[in-house]
mmCIF file of C-alpha atoms in Angstrom:
data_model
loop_
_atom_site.group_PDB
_atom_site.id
_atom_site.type_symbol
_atom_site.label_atom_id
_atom_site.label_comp_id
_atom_site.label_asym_id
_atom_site.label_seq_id
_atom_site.Cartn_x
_atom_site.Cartn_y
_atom_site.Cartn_z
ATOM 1 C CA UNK A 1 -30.357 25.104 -63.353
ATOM 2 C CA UNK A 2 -29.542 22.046 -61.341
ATOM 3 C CA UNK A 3 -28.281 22.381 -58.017
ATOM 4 C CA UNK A 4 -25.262 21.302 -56.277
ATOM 5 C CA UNK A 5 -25.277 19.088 -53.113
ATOM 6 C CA UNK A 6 -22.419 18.726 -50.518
ATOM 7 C CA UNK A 7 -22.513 16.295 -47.882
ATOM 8 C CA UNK A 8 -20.008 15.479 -45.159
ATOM 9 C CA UNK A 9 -18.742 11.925 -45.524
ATOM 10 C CA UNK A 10 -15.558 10.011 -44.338
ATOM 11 C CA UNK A 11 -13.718 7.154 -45.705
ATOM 12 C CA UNK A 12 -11.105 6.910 -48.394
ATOM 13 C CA UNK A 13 -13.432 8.788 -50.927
ATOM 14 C CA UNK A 14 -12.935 12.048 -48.776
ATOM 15 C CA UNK A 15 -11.587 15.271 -50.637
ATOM 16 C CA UNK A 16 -9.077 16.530 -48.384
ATOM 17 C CA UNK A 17 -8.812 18.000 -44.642
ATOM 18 C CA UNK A 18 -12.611 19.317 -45.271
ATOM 19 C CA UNK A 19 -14.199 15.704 -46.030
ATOM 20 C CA UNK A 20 -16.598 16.913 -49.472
ATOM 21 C CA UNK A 21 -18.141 14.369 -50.916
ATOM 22 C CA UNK A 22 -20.338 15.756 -53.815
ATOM 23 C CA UNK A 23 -23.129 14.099 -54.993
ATOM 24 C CA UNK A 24 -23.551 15.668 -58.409
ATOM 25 C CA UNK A 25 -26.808 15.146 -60.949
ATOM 26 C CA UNK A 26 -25.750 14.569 -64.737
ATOM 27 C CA UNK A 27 -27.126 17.979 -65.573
ATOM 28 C CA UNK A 28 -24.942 20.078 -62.970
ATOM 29 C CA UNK A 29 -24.649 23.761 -63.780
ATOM 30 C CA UNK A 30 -25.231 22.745 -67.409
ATOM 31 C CA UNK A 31 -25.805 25.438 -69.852
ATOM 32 C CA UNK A 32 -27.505 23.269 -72.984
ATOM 33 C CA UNK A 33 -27.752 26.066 -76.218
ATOM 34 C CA UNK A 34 -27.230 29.379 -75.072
ATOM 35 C CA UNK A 35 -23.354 29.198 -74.456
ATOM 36 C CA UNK A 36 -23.004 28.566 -78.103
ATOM 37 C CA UNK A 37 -23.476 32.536 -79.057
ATOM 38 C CA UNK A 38 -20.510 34.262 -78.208
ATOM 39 C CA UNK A 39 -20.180 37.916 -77.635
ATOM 40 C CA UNK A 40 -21.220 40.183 -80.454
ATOM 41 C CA UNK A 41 -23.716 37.303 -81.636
ATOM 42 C CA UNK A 42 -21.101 35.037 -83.457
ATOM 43 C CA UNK A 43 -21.751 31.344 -83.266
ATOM 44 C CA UNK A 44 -19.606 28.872 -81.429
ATOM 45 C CA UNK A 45 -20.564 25.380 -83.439
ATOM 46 C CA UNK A 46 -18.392 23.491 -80.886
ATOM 47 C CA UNK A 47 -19.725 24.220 -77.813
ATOM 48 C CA UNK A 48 -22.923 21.336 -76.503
ATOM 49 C CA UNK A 49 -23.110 23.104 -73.161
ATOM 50 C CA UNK A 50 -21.074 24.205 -70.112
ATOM 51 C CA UNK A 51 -20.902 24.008 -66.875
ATOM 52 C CA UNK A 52 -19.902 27.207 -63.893
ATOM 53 C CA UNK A 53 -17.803 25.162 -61.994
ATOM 54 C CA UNK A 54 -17.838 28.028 -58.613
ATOM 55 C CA UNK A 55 -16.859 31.375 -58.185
ATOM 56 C CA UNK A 56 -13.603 32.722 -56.890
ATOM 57 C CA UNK A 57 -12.871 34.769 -53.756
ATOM 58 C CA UNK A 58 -13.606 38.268 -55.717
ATOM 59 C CA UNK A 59 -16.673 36.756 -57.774
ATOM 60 C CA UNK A 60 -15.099 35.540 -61.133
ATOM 61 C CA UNK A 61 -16.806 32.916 -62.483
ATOM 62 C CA UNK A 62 -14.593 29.741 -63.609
ATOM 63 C CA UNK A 63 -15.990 27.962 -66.282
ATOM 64 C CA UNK A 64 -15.723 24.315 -68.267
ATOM 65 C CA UNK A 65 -16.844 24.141 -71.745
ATOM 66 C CA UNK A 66 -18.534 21.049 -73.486
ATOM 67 C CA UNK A 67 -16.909 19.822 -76.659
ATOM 68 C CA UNK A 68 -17.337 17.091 -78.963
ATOM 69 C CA UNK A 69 -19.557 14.094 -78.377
ATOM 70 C CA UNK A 70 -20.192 12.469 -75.320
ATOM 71 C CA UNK A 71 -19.961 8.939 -74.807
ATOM 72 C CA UNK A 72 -16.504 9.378 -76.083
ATOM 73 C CA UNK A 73 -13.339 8.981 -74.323
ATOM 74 C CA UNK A 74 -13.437 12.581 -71.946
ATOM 75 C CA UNK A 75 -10.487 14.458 -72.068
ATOM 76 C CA UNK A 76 -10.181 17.927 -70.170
ATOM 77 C CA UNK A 77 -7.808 20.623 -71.097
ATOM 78 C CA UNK A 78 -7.088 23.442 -68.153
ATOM 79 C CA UNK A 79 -5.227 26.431 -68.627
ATOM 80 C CA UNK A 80 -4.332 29.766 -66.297
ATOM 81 C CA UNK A 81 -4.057 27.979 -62.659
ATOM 82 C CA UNK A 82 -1.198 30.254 -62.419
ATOM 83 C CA UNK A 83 -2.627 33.700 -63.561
ATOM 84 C CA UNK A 84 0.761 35.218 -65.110
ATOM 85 C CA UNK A 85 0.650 31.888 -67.706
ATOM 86 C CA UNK A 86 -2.099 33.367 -69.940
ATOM 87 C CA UNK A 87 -0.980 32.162 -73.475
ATOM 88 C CA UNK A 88 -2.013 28.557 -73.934
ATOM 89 C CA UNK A 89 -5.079 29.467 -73.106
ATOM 90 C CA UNK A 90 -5.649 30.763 -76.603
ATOM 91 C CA UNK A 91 -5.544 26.650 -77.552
ATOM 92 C CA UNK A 92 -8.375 26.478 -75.099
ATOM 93 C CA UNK A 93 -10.571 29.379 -76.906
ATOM 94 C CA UNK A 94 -9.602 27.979 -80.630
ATOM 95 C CA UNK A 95 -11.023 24.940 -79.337
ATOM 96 C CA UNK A 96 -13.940 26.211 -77.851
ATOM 97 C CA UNK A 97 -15.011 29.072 -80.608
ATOM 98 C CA UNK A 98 -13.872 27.047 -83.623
ATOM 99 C CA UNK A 99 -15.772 23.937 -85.789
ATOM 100 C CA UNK A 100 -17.325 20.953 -84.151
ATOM 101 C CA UNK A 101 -15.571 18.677 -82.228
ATOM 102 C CA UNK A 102 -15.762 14.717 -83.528
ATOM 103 C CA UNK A 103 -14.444 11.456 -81.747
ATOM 104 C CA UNK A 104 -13.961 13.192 -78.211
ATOM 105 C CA UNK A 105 -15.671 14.069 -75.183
ATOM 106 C CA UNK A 106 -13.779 17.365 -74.559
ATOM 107 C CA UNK A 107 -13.598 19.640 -71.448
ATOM 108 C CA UNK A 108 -11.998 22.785 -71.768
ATOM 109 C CA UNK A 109 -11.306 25.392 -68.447
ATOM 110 C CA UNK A 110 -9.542 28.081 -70.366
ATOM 111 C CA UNK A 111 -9.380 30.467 -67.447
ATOM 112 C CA UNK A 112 -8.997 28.282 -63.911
ATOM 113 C CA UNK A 113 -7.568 31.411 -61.654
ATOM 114 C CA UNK A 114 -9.705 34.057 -63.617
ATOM 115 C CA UNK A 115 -8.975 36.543 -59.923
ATOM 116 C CA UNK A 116 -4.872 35.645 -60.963
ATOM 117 C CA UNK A 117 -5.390 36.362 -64.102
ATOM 118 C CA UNK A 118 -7.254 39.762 -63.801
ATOM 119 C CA UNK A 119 -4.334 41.025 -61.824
ATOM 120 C CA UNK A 120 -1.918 39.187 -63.677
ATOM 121 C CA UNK A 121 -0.324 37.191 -60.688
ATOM 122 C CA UNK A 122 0.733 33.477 -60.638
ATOM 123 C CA UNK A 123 -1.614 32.977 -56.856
ATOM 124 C CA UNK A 124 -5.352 33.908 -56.473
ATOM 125 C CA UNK A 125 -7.054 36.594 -54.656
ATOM 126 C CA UNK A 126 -5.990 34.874 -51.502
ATOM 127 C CA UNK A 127 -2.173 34.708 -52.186
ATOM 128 C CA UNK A 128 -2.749 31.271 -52.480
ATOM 129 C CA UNK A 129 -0.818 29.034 -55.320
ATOM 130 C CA UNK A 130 -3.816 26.577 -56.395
ATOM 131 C CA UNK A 131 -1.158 24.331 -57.900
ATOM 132 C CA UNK A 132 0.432 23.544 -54.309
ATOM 133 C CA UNK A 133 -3.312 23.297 -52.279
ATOM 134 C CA UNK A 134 -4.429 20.014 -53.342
ATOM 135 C CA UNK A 135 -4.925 17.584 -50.456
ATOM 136 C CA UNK A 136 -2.863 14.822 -51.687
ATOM 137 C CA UNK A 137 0.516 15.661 -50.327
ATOM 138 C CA UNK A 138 0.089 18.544 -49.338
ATOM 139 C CA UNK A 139 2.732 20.324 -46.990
ATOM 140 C CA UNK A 140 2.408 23.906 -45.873
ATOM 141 C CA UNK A 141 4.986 26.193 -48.148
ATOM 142 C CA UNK A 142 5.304 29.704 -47.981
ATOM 143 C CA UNK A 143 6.640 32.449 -50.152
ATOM 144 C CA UNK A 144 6.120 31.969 -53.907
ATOM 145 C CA UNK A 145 4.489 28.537 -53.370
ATOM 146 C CA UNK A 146 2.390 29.497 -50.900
ATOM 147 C CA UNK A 147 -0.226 26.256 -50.280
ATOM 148 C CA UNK A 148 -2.602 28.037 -47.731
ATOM 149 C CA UNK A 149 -3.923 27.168 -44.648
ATOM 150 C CA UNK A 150 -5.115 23.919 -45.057
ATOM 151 C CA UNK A 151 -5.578 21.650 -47.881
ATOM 152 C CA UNK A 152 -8.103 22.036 -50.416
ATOM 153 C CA UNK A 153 -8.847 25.605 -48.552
ATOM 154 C CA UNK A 154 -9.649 27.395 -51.657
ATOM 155 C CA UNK A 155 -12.973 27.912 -53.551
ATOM 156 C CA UNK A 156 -11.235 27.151 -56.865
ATOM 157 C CA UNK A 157 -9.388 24.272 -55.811
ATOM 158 C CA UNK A 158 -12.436 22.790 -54.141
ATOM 159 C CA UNK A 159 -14.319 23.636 -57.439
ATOM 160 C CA UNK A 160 -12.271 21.841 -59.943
ATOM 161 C CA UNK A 161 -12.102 18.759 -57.447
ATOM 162 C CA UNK A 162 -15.953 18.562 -57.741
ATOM 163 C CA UNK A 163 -15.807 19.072 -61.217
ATOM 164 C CA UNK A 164 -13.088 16.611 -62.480
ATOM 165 C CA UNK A 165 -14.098 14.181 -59.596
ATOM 166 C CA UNK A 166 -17.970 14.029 -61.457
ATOM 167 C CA UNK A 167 -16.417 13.947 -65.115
ATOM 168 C CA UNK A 168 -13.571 11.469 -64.259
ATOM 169 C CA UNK A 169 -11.666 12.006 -68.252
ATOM 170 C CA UNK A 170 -9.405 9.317 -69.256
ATOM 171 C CA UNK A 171 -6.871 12.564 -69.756
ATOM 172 C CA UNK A 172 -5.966 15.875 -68.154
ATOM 173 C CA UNK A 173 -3.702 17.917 -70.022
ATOM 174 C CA UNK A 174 -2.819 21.150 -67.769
ATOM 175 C CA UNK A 175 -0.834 23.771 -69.322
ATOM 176 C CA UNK A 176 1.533 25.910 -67.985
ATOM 177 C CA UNK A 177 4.497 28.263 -68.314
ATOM 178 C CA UNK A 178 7.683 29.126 -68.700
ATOM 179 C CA UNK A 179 9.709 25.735 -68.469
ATOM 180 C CA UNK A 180 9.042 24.496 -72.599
ATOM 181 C CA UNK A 181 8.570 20.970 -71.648
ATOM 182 C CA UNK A 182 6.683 18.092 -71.453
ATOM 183 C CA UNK A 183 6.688 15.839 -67.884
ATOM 184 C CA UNK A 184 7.344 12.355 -68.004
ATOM 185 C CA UNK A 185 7.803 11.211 -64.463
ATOM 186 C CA UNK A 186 5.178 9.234 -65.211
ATOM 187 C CA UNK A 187 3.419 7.589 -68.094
ATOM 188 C CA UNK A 188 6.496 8.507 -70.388
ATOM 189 C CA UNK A 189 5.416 6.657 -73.465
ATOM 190 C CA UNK A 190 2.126 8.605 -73.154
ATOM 191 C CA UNK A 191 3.721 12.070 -72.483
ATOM 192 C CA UNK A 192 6.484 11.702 -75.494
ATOM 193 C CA UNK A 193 3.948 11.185 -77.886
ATOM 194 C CA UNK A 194 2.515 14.729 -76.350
ATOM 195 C CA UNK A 195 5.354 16.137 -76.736
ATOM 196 C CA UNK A 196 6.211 15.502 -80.496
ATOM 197 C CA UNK A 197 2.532 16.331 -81.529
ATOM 198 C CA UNK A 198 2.800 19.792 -79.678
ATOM 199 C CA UNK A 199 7.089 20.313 -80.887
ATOM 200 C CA UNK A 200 8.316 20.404 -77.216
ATOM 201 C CA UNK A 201 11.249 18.655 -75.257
ATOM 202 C CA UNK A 202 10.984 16.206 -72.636
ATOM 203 C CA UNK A 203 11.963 16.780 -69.048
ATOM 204 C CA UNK A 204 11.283 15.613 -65.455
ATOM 205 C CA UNK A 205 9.417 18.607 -63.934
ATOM 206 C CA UNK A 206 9.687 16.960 -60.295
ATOM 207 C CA UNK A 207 9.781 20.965 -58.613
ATOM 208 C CA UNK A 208 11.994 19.840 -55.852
ATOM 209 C CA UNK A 209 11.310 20.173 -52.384
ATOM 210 C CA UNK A 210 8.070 22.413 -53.675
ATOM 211 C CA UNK A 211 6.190 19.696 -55.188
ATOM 212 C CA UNK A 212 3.402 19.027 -52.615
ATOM 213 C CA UNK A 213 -0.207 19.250 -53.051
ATOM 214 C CA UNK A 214 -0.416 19.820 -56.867
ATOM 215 C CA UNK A 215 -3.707 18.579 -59.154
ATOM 216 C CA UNK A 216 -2.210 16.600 -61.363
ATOM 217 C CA UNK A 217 -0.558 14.651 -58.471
ATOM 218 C CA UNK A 218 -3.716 14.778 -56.623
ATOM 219 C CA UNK A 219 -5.641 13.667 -59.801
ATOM 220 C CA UNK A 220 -2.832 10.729 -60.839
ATOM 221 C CA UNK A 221 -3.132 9.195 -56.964
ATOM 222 C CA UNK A 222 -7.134 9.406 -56.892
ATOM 223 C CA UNK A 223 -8.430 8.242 -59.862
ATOM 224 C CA UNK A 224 -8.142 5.887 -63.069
ATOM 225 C CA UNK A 225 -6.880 8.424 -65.057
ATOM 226 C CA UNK A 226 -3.708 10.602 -66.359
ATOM 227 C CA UNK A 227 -3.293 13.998 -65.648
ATOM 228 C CA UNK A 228 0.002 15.254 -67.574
ATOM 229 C CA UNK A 229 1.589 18.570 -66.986
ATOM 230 C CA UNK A 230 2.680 20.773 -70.258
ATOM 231 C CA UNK A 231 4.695 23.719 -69.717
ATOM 232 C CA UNK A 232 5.333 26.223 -72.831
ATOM 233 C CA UNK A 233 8.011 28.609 -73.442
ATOM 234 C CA UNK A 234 7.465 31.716 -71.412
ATOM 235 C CA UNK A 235 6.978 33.735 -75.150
ATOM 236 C CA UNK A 236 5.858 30.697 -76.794
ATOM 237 C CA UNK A 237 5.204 31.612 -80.738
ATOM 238 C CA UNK A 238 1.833 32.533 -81.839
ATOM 239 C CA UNK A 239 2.315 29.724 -84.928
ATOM 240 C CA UNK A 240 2.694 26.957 -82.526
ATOM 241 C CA UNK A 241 -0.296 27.935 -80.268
ATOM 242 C CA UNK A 242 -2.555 28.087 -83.679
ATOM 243 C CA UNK A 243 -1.059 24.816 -84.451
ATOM 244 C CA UNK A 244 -1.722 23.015 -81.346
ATOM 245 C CA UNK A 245 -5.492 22.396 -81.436
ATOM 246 C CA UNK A 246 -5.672 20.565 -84.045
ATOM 247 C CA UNK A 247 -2.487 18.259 -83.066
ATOM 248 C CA UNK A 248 -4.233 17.388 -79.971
ATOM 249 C CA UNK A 249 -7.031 16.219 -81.261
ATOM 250 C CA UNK A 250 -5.080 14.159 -83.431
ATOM 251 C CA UNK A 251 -3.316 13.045 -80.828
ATOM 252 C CA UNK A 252 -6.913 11.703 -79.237
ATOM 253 C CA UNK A 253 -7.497 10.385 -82.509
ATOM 254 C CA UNK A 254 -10.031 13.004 -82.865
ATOM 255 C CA UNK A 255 -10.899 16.105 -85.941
ATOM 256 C CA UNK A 256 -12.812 19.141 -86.458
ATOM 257 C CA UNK A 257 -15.040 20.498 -88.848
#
């Protein structure tokens, strides 16, 4: 298994108050055939490898799944940053356990706040709201938005900085819940067509005075790319979730199968 290498650096390339520079070898934490056999010995076609992208504060592994064929434009999905927003992360697994993957490079994180998510809690072990302690704008809230001590402070934030910072896809799409809405504050003609291929309703998700240090605005400022928020209904229907795989690779102008 190929190490990882941190170095302290300065400059405008730095990650946050900490400074990390990674420098990060094509075959980092990459799994190549034995992530394709699920539990209970079923085959997962789709998967090429994956990568353990760090642990969290009570030992959880978060991991990034391979899809589809490289050299093809990358797109990562991420679900669960907030660990009480468990359901689109069943797009995630369909993706992940289902057919091949053709005409995309896919990344899928179904589980990014696996500690949140074992205790059912929107923050992580910490207390910590990983959507509020990204580095780029980052201001220090309290209370249900809590953004920790210091930017980039946690292990999964600083994990999924390395990671997206090495694969650098063309798209992020990062689901949430409850709000049932797609966010086009920016790149509106990009995020409509999002929303009709998933059925949901426009909206400005701005958060008010609590939107400081979040990924996708940390993402949008840093690199090429277009990280795009989607936030389902807080009971979204179990039709629309099966649906959705499928209609996002469309959407990429991508199949399975």
């Amino acid at each position: 298994m190929a190490r990882v290498h941190l170095r302290r650096t300065s400059g405008r390339r730095a990650l946050g108050a900490a400074a990390l520079t990674v420098a990060l070898l094509p075959t980092l934490l990459l799994v190549p055939s034995s992530p394709t056999t699920a539990a209970g010995g079923a085959t997962r076609p789709a998967v090429i490898g994956h990568r353990v992208l760090g642990t969290t504060p009570q030992g959880r592994k978060i991991r990034a799944w391979h899809l589809g064929e490289r050299g093809k434009k990358k797109v990562v999905l991420i679900a669960v940053m907030h660990g009480n927003e468990q359901a689109p992360r069943r797009i995630l697994t369909d993706l992940r356990d289902g057919p091949p993957v053709h005409g995309l490079d896919l990344w899928v994180v179904p589980t990014y706040n696996p500690d949140g998510a074992a205790h059912h809690t929107r923050k992580n072990a910490h207390g910590i709201d990983l959507n509020r302690n990204y580095p780029y704008r980052w201001r220090n809230l309290d209370g249900a938005y809590e953004s920790g001590p210091k930017p980039s402070s946690e292990p999964e934030t600083r994990a999924m900085m390395r990671f997206l910072s090495r694969v650098r896809p063309a798209y992020i799409l990062s689901f949430h819940q409850p709000l049932h809405a797609v966010d086009i504050t920016e790149r509106p003609k990009f995020s409509k067509r999002v929303a009709r291929a998933l059925g949901l309703p426009i909206s400005r998700l701005t958060c008010g005075s609590t939107c400081h240090g979040t990924m996708t605005m940390w993402f949008n400022h840093r690199f090429k790319g277009f990280a795009l928020t989607v936030e389902y209904a807080g009971s979204p229907p179990r039709k629309k979730l099966r649906a959705a795989p499928n209609k996002i690779l469309k959407l990429f102008g991508a199949s399975r199968g």
